[in-house]
PDB file of C-alpha atoms in Angstrom:
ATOM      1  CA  UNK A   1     -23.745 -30.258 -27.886  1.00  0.00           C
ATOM      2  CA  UNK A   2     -27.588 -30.563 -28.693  1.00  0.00           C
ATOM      3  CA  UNK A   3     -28.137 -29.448 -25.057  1.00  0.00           C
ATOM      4  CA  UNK A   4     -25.841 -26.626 -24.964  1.00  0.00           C
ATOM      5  CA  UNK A   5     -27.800 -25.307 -28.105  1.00  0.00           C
ATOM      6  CA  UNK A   6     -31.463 -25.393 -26.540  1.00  0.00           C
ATOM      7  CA  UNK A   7     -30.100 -24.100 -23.514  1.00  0.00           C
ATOM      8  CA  UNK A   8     -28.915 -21.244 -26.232  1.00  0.00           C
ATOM      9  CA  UNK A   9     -32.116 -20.900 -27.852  1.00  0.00           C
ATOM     10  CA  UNK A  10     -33.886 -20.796 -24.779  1.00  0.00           C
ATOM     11  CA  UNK A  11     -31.831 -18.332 -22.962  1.00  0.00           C
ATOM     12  CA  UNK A  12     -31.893 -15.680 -26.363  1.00  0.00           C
ATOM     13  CA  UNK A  13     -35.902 -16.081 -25.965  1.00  0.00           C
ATOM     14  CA  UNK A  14     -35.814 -15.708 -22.781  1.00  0.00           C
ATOM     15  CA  UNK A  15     -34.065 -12.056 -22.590  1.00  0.00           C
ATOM     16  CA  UNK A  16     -36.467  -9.698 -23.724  1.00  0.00           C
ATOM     17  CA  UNK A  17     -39.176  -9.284 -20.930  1.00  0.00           C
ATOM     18  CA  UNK A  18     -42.202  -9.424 -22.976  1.00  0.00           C
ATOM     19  CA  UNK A  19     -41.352 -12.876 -24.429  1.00  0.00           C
ATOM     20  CA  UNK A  20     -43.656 -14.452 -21.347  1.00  0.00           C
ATOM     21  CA  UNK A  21     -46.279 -12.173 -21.438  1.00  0.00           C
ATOM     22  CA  UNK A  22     -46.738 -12.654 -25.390  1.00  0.00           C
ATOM     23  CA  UNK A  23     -49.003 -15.099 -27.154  1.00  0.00           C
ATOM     24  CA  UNK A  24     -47.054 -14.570 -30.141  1.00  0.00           C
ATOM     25  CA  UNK A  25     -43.047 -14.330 -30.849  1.00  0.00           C
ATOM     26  CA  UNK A  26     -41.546 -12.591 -34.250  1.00  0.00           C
ATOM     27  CA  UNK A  27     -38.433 -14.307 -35.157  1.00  0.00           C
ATOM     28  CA  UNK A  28     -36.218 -13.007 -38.774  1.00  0.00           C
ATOM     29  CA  UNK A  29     -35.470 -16.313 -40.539  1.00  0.00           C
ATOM     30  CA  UNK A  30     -33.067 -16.016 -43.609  1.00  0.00           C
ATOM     31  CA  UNK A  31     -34.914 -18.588 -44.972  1.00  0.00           C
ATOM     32  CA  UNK A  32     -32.383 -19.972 -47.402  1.00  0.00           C
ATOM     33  CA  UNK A  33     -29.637 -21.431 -45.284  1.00  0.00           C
ATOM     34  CA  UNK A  34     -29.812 -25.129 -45.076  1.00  0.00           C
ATOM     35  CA  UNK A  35     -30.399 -27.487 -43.306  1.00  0.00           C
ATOM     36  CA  UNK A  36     -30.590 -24.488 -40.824  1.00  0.00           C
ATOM     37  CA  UNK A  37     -33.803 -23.031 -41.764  1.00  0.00           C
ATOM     38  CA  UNK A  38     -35.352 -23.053 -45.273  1.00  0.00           C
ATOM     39  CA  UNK A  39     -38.880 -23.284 -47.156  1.00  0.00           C
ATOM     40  CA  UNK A  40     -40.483 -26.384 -47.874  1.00  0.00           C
ATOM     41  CA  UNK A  41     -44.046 -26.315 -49.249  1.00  0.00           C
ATOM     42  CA  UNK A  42     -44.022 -22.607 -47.850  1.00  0.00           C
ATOM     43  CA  UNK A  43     -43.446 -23.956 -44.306  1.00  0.00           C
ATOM     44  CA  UNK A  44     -40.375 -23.138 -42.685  1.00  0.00           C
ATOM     45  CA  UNK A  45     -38.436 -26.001 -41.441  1.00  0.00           C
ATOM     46  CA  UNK A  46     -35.133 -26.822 -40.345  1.00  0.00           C
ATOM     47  CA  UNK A  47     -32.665 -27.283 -37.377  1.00  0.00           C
ATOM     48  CA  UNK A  48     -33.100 -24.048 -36.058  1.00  0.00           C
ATOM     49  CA  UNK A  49     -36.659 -23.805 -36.969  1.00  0.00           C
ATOM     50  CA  UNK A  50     -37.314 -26.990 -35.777  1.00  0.00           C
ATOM     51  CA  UNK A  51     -35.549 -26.230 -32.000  1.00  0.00           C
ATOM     52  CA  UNK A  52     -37.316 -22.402 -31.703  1.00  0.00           C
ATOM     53  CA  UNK A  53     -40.760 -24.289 -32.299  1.00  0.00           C
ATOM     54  CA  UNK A  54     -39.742 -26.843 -29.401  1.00  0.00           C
ATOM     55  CA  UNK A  55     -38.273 -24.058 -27.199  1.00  0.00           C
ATOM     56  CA  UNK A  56     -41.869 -21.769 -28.113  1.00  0.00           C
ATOM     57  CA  UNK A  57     -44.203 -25.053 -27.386  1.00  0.00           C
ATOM     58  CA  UNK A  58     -42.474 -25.215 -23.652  1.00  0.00           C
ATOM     59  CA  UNK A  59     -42.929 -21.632 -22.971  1.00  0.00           C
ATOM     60  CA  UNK A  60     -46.719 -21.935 -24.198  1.00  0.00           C
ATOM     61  CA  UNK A  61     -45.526 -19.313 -26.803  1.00  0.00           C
ATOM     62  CA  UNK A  62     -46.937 -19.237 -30.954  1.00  0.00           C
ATOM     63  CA  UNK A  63     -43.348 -18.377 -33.294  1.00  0.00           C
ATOM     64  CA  UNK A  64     -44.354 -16.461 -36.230  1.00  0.00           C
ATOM     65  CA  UNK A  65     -41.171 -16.734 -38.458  1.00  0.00           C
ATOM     66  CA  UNK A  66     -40.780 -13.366 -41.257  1.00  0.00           C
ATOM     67  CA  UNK A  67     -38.500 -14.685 -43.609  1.00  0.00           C
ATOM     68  CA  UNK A  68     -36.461 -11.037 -44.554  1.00  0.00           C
ATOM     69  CA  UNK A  69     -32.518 -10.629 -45.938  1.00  0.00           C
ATOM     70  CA  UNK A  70     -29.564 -10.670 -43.632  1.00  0.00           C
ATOM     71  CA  UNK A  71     -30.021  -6.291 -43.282  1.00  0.00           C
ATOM     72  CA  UNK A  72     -33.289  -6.488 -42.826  1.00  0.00           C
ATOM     73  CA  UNK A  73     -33.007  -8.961 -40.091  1.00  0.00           C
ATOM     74  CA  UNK A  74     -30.952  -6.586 -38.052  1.00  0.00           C
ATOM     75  CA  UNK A  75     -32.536  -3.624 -39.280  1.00  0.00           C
ATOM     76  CA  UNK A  76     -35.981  -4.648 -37.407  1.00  0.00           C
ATOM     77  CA  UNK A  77     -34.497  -6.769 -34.592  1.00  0.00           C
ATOM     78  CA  UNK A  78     -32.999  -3.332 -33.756  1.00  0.00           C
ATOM     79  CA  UNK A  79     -35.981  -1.406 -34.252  1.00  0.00           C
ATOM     80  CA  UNK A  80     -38.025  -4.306 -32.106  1.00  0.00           C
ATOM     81  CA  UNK A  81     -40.584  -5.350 -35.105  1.00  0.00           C
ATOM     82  CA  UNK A  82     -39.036  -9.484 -34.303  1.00  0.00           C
ATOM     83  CA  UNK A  83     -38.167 -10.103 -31.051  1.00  0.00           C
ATOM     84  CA  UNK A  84     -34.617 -12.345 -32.230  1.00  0.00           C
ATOM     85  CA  UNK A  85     -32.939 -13.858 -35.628  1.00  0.00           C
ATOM     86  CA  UNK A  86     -32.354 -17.231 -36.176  1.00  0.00           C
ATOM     87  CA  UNK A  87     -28.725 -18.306 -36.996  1.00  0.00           C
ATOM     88  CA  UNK A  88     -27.429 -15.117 -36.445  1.00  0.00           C
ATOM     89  CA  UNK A  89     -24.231 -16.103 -38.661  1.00  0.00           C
ATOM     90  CA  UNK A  90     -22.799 -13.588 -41.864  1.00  0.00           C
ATOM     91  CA  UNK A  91     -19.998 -13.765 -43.645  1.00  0.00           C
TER      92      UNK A  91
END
């Protein structure tokens, strides 16, 4: 299961084409959705948090993490401001 869910991480980073050419990657975090991704100490951490840092460090890529509500997150995924959204789950 743990592999199947890199090898999901990996291949959402891997679909836009400018994800290898970047230094940098934008990801939306919710933020408050443990033990997914949340804030501790003003560091994001967490499962997913934890697996787009290790799937960034083995493309040589930097994730910078905005931390924005559930709308937001789609709202500037769509416009292309963040590149993906972590746990991309709603109710």
């Amino acid at each position: 299961m743990k592999k199947f869910i890199v090898t999901l991480v990996m291949a959402t980073l891997l679909l836009p084409g400018n994800v290898l050419a970047a230094e940098k990657i934008k990801l939306a975090a919710l933020g408050d959705f443990p033990p997914f991704q949340y804030r501790e100490k003003s560091q994001m951490t967490g499962i997913d948090v934890d697996m787009a840092r290790e799937v960034c460090k083995r493309l040589g890529i930097e994730p910078e993490f905005k931390v924005v509500p559930w709308k937001r997150a789609l709202k500037i995924a769509k416009k292309g401001d963040v590149t993906g959204i972590l746990t991309a789950l709603h109710k």
